[in-house]
Each structure stands twice: as structure tokens, then as C-alpha cells.
GROMACS .gro file of C-alpha atoms in nm:
model
  166
    1MET     CA    1   1.284   1.967   0.592
    2SER     CA    2   1.438   1.633   0.496
    3MET     CA    3   1.333   1.418   0.205
    4ASN     CA    4   1.175   1.178   0.452
    5ASP     CA    5   0.973   1.447   0.627
    6ALA     CA    6   0.790   1.509   0.301
    7LEU     CA    7   0.741   1.135   0.238
    8ILE     CA    8   0.608   1.082   0.591
    9ALA     CA    9   0.371   1.378   0.563
   10GLU     CA   10   0.232   1.240   0.238
   11MET     CA   11   0.209   0.887   0.376
   12ASP     CA   12   0.021   1.009   0.685
   13GLN     CA   13  -0.224   1.205   0.470
   14GLU     CA   14  -0.279   0.909   0.240
   15ALA     CA   15  -0.319   0.674   0.538
   16GLU     CA   16  -0.633   0.868   0.632
   17ALA     CA   17  -0.782   0.817   0.284
   18THR     CA   18  -0.676   0.452   0.294
   19ARG     CA   19  -0.843   0.403   0.633
   20ARG     CA   20  -1.169   0.550   0.497
   21MET     CA   21  -1.153   0.302   0.207
   22LEU     CA   22  -1.072   0.004   0.430
   23GLU     CA   23  -1.349   0.095   0.675
   24ARG     CA   24  -1.598   0.046   0.389
   25VAL     CA   25  -1.488  -0.312   0.321
   26PRO     CA   26  -1.789  -0.534   0.401
   27ALA     CA   27  -1.676  -0.792   0.657
   28ASP     CA   28  -1.913  -1.053   0.513
   29GLN     CA   29  -1.759  -1.022   0.165
   30LEU     CA   30  -1.388  -1.079   0.241
   31GLY     CA   31  -1.379  -1.388   0.018
   32TRP     CA   32  -1.544  -1.218  -0.282
   33LYS     CA   33  -1.346  -1.197  -0.609
   34PRO     CA   34  -1.438  -0.997  -0.919
   35HIS     CA   35  -1.258  -1.254  -1.136
   36GLN     CA   36  -1.096  -1.593  -1.082
   37LYS     CA   37  -0.748  -1.443  -1.139
   38SER     CA   38  -0.807  -1.159  -0.892
   39MET     CA   39  -0.723  -1.140  -0.526
   40SER     CA   40  -1.021  -1.169  -0.296
   41LEU     CA   41  -1.154  -0.852  -0.138
   42GLY     CA   42  -0.995  -0.952   0.193
   43GLN     CA   43  -0.660  -1.034   0.036
   44LEU     CA   44  -0.653  -0.700  -0.148
   45ALA     CA   45  -0.762  -0.508   0.163
   46LEU     CA   46  -0.488  -0.674   0.372
   47HIS     CA   47  -0.232  -0.603   0.097
   48VAL     CA   48  -0.334  -0.237   0.090
   49ALA     CA   49  -0.313  -0.222   0.469
   50GLY     CA   50   0.029  -0.386   0.491
   51ALA     CA   51   0.204  -0.232   0.191
   52PRO     CA   52   0.371   0.071   0.354
   53GLY     CA   53   0.546  -0.125   0.626
   54MET     CA   54   0.644  -0.410   0.397
   55VAL     CA   55   0.791  -0.180   0.134
   56ALA     CA   56   0.961   0.041   0.393
   57GLY     CA   57   1.134  -0.272   0.518
   58LEU     CA   58   1.300  -0.300   0.177
   59LEU     CA   59   1.462   0.040   0.237
   60LEU     CA   60   1.678  -0.127   0.501
   61GLU     CA   61   1.831  -0.352   0.234
   62ASP     CA   62   2.078  -0.270  -0.040
   63THR     CA   63   2.030  -0.583  -0.249
   64ILE     CA   64   1.768  -0.855  -0.251
   65LEU     CA   65   1.687  -1.154  -0.470
   66PRO     CA   66   1.376  -1.138  -0.690
   67LEU     CA   67   1.067  -1.159  -0.473
   68GLU     CA   68   0.876  -1.484  -0.471
   69PHE     CA   69   0.509  -1.407  -0.512
   70GLU     CA   70   0.290  -1.631  -0.300
   71GLU     CA   71  -0.083  -1.645  -0.247
   72PRO     CA   72  -0.163  -1.335  -0.039
   73PRO     CA   73  -0.296  -1.409   0.310
   74SER     CA   74  -0.666  -1.374   0.378
   75PRO     CA   75  -0.781  -1.180   0.685
   76VAL     CA   76  -1.044  -1.320   0.917
   77SER     CA   77  -1.199  -0.982   0.997
   78LYS     CA   78  -1.210  -0.618   0.898
   79GLU     CA   79  -1.058  -0.536   1.239
   80GLU     CA   80  -0.751  -0.740   1.140
   81VAL     CA   81  -0.718  -0.528   0.824
   82LEU     CA   82  -0.748  -0.197   1.012
   83ALA     CA   83  -0.497  -0.310   1.276
   84ALA     CA   84  -0.259  -0.412   0.997
   85LEU     CA   85  -0.287  -0.062   0.849
   86ASP     CA   86  -0.199   0.103   1.180
   87GLU     CA   87   0.098  -0.128   1.235
   88SER     CA   88   0.217  -0.092   0.876
   89VAL     CA   89   0.209   0.289   0.874
   90ASP     CA   90   0.382   0.301   1.215
   91THR     CA   91   0.654   0.067   1.087
   92ALA     CA   92   0.705   0.272   0.769
   93ARG     CA   93   0.719   0.596   0.969
   94ASP     CA   94   0.979   0.448   1.209
   95ILE     CA   95   1.196   0.323   0.922
   96LEU     CA   96   1.176   0.651   0.731
   97ASN     CA   97   1.252   0.850   1.047
   98GLY     CA   98   1.563   0.636   1.097
   99MET     CA   99   1.710   0.716   0.755
  100ASP     CA  100   1.880   1.041   0.658
  101ASP     CA  101   1.892   1.192   0.309
  102GLU     CA  102   2.228   1.028   0.238
  103ALA     CA  103   2.087   0.684   0.318
  104MET     CA  104   1.785   0.754   0.099
  105MET     CA  105   2.014   0.831  -0.194
  106GLY     CA  106   2.180   0.490  -0.153
  107MET     CA  107   2.095   0.232  -0.415
  108PHE     CA  108   1.844  -0.046  -0.380
  109ARG     CA  109   1.882  -0.338  -0.618
  110ILE     CA  110   1.701  -0.657  -0.700
  111MET     CA  111   1.959  -0.898  -0.838
  112ASP     CA  112   1.908  -1.228  -1.016
  113GLY     CA  113   2.260  -1.367  -1.006
  114ASP     CA  114   2.474  -1.108  -1.187
  115ARG     CA  115   2.175  -0.950  -1.360
  116GLU     CA  116   2.024  -0.637  -1.209
  117VAL     CA  117   1.647  -0.673  -1.233
  118LEU     CA  118   1.577  -0.336  -1.071
  119GLY     CA  119   1.801  -0.060  -0.944
  120MET     CA  120   1.704   0.277  -0.806
  121PRO     CA  121   1.786   0.513  -0.521
  122LYS     CA  122   1.599   0.423  -0.205
  123ALA     CA  123   1.415   0.755  -0.227
  124GLY     CA  124   1.281   0.638  -0.565
  125LEU     CA  125   1.177   0.307  -0.411
  126ALA     CA  126   0.987   0.496  -0.141
  127ARG     CA  127   0.812   0.714  -0.397
  128ALA     CA  128   0.741   0.452  -0.665
  129ILE     CA  129   0.664   0.145  -0.457
  130LEU     CA  130   0.582   0.256  -0.103
  131LEU     CA  131   0.353   0.539  -0.216
  132ASN     CA  132   0.253   0.507  -0.582
  133HIS     CA  133   0.211   0.129  -0.568
  134TRP     CA  134   0.003   0.173  -0.251
  135TYR     CA  135  -0.228   0.419  -0.429
  136HIS     CA  136  -0.260   0.183  -0.726
  137HIS     CA  137  -0.391  -0.097  -0.505
  138ARG     CA  138  -0.616   0.140  -0.314
  139GLY     CA  139  -0.766   0.234  -0.652
  140GLN     CA  140  -0.825  -0.135  -0.723
  141LEU     CA  141  -0.999  -0.160  -0.388
  142SER     CA  142  -1.230   0.128  -0.482
  143VAL     CA  143  -1.336  -0.068  -0.792
  144TYR     CA  144  -1.407  -0.376  -0.580
  145LEU     CA  145  -1.626  -0.162  -0.354
  146ARG     CA  146  -1.812  -0.015  -0.651
  147LEU     CA  147  -1.874  -0.364  -0.793
  148LEU     CA  148  -2.019  -0.467  -0.455
  149ASP     CA  149  -2.239  -0.155  -0.453
  150VAL     CA  150  -2.059  -0.018  -0.147
  151PRO     CA  151  -2.040   0.364  -0.136
  152VAL     CA  152  -1.687   0.469  -0.239
  153PRO     CA  153  -1.534   0.729  -0.008
  154ALA     CA  154  -1.393   1.056  -0.135
  155THR     CA  155  -1.018   1.045  -0.182
  156TYR     CA  156  -0.879   1.348  -0.368
  157GLY     CA  157  -1.212   1.513  -0.415
  158ALA     CA  158  -1.569   1.400  -0.424
  159SER     CA  159  -1.664   1.050  -0.530
  160ALA     CA  160  -2.003   0.970  -0.677
  161ASP     CA  161  -2.102   0.875  -0.321
  162GLU     CA  162  -1.931   1.125  -0.093
  163ASN     CA  163  -1.815   1.484  -0.087
  164LEU     CA  164  -1.596   1.578   0.209
  165LEU     CA  165  -1.648   1.948   0.139
  166GLN     CA  166  -2.022   1.946   0.203
   0.00000   0.00000   0.00000
């Protein structure tokens, strides 16, 4: 089993939990924000949906400039969010399948002129940003759902609203 086989298996498992979360997003609340500095529900949902493919795309690079953070796009429908998830996971799977263990041990760097802002093996980028960062934002999304009184789906066990084992 290659390093990427394990990453893909985890990503596919987590994509199911992410889909359950995104399916709960109320389509009539996409513009809702819990705070003026927060992303809207729709922006966060679209970010969660698109993260795997976007981050996997970074694995194809060795060095990039610091990322410019712009206002995240707002979806027009929940269907757009779910389609973005499918496309994103497919893209990430294709990229990971195209890289061998040697490529994954290659370095990824964010450089600001001569200063290294971030440097890590691509396998670390996949673990820390593609997966862990994805889970972080999915957790944020679960809080948005709770604040909107939407039942939160089970993820790693039962939630207060759902138990997949019953």
C-alpha cells in the first residue's frame, strides 16, 4: 500500500461525512453569518466542498508565492455545493493517484522573495492542509448548523441529533 492509498482511503471516508454535513445546509440560509467577520454559511459550505481539490492542486507545485486571500465565492444553491464536493474529491483522488511516494516526499514551499514562509514534504501538506484543514472547516460548519437549529449529523460517533449505530 502506498502513502497515497491511505490518504485516498481516508479522504473517501471523510467525504461521506462531509456530504452528510453539506446535505443539511439549509438552502434558504446560504447568506447567513454568525458574526460580521465570519464567512456566510454558503461561503463556508462551498469552501468545505472545494478544499480537497484545491489543496491537492498545490501538490503539483514545488514553490508558490504567498496566497492572496480574497472574499470566498457564494454559491447560488445547495446543489452547487454538493456538485463542488464531488468534483473536488474526484480531482484530489486523481492528483493523489498520479503521485508516487517519492513525489510525495518532495518539498512544497511557500516563498516570499528569499524568505521561506512554509516548507514541508508534500505528504505533510496532504495530511495537514488537505485533510486536517478540511476537517477543521467541517467542524466550523457543524457549529453554523447548530446555531441555525439544524440537526447536526453524526461524524465520528453520535451527535446530539443522530446516532448512525441505531
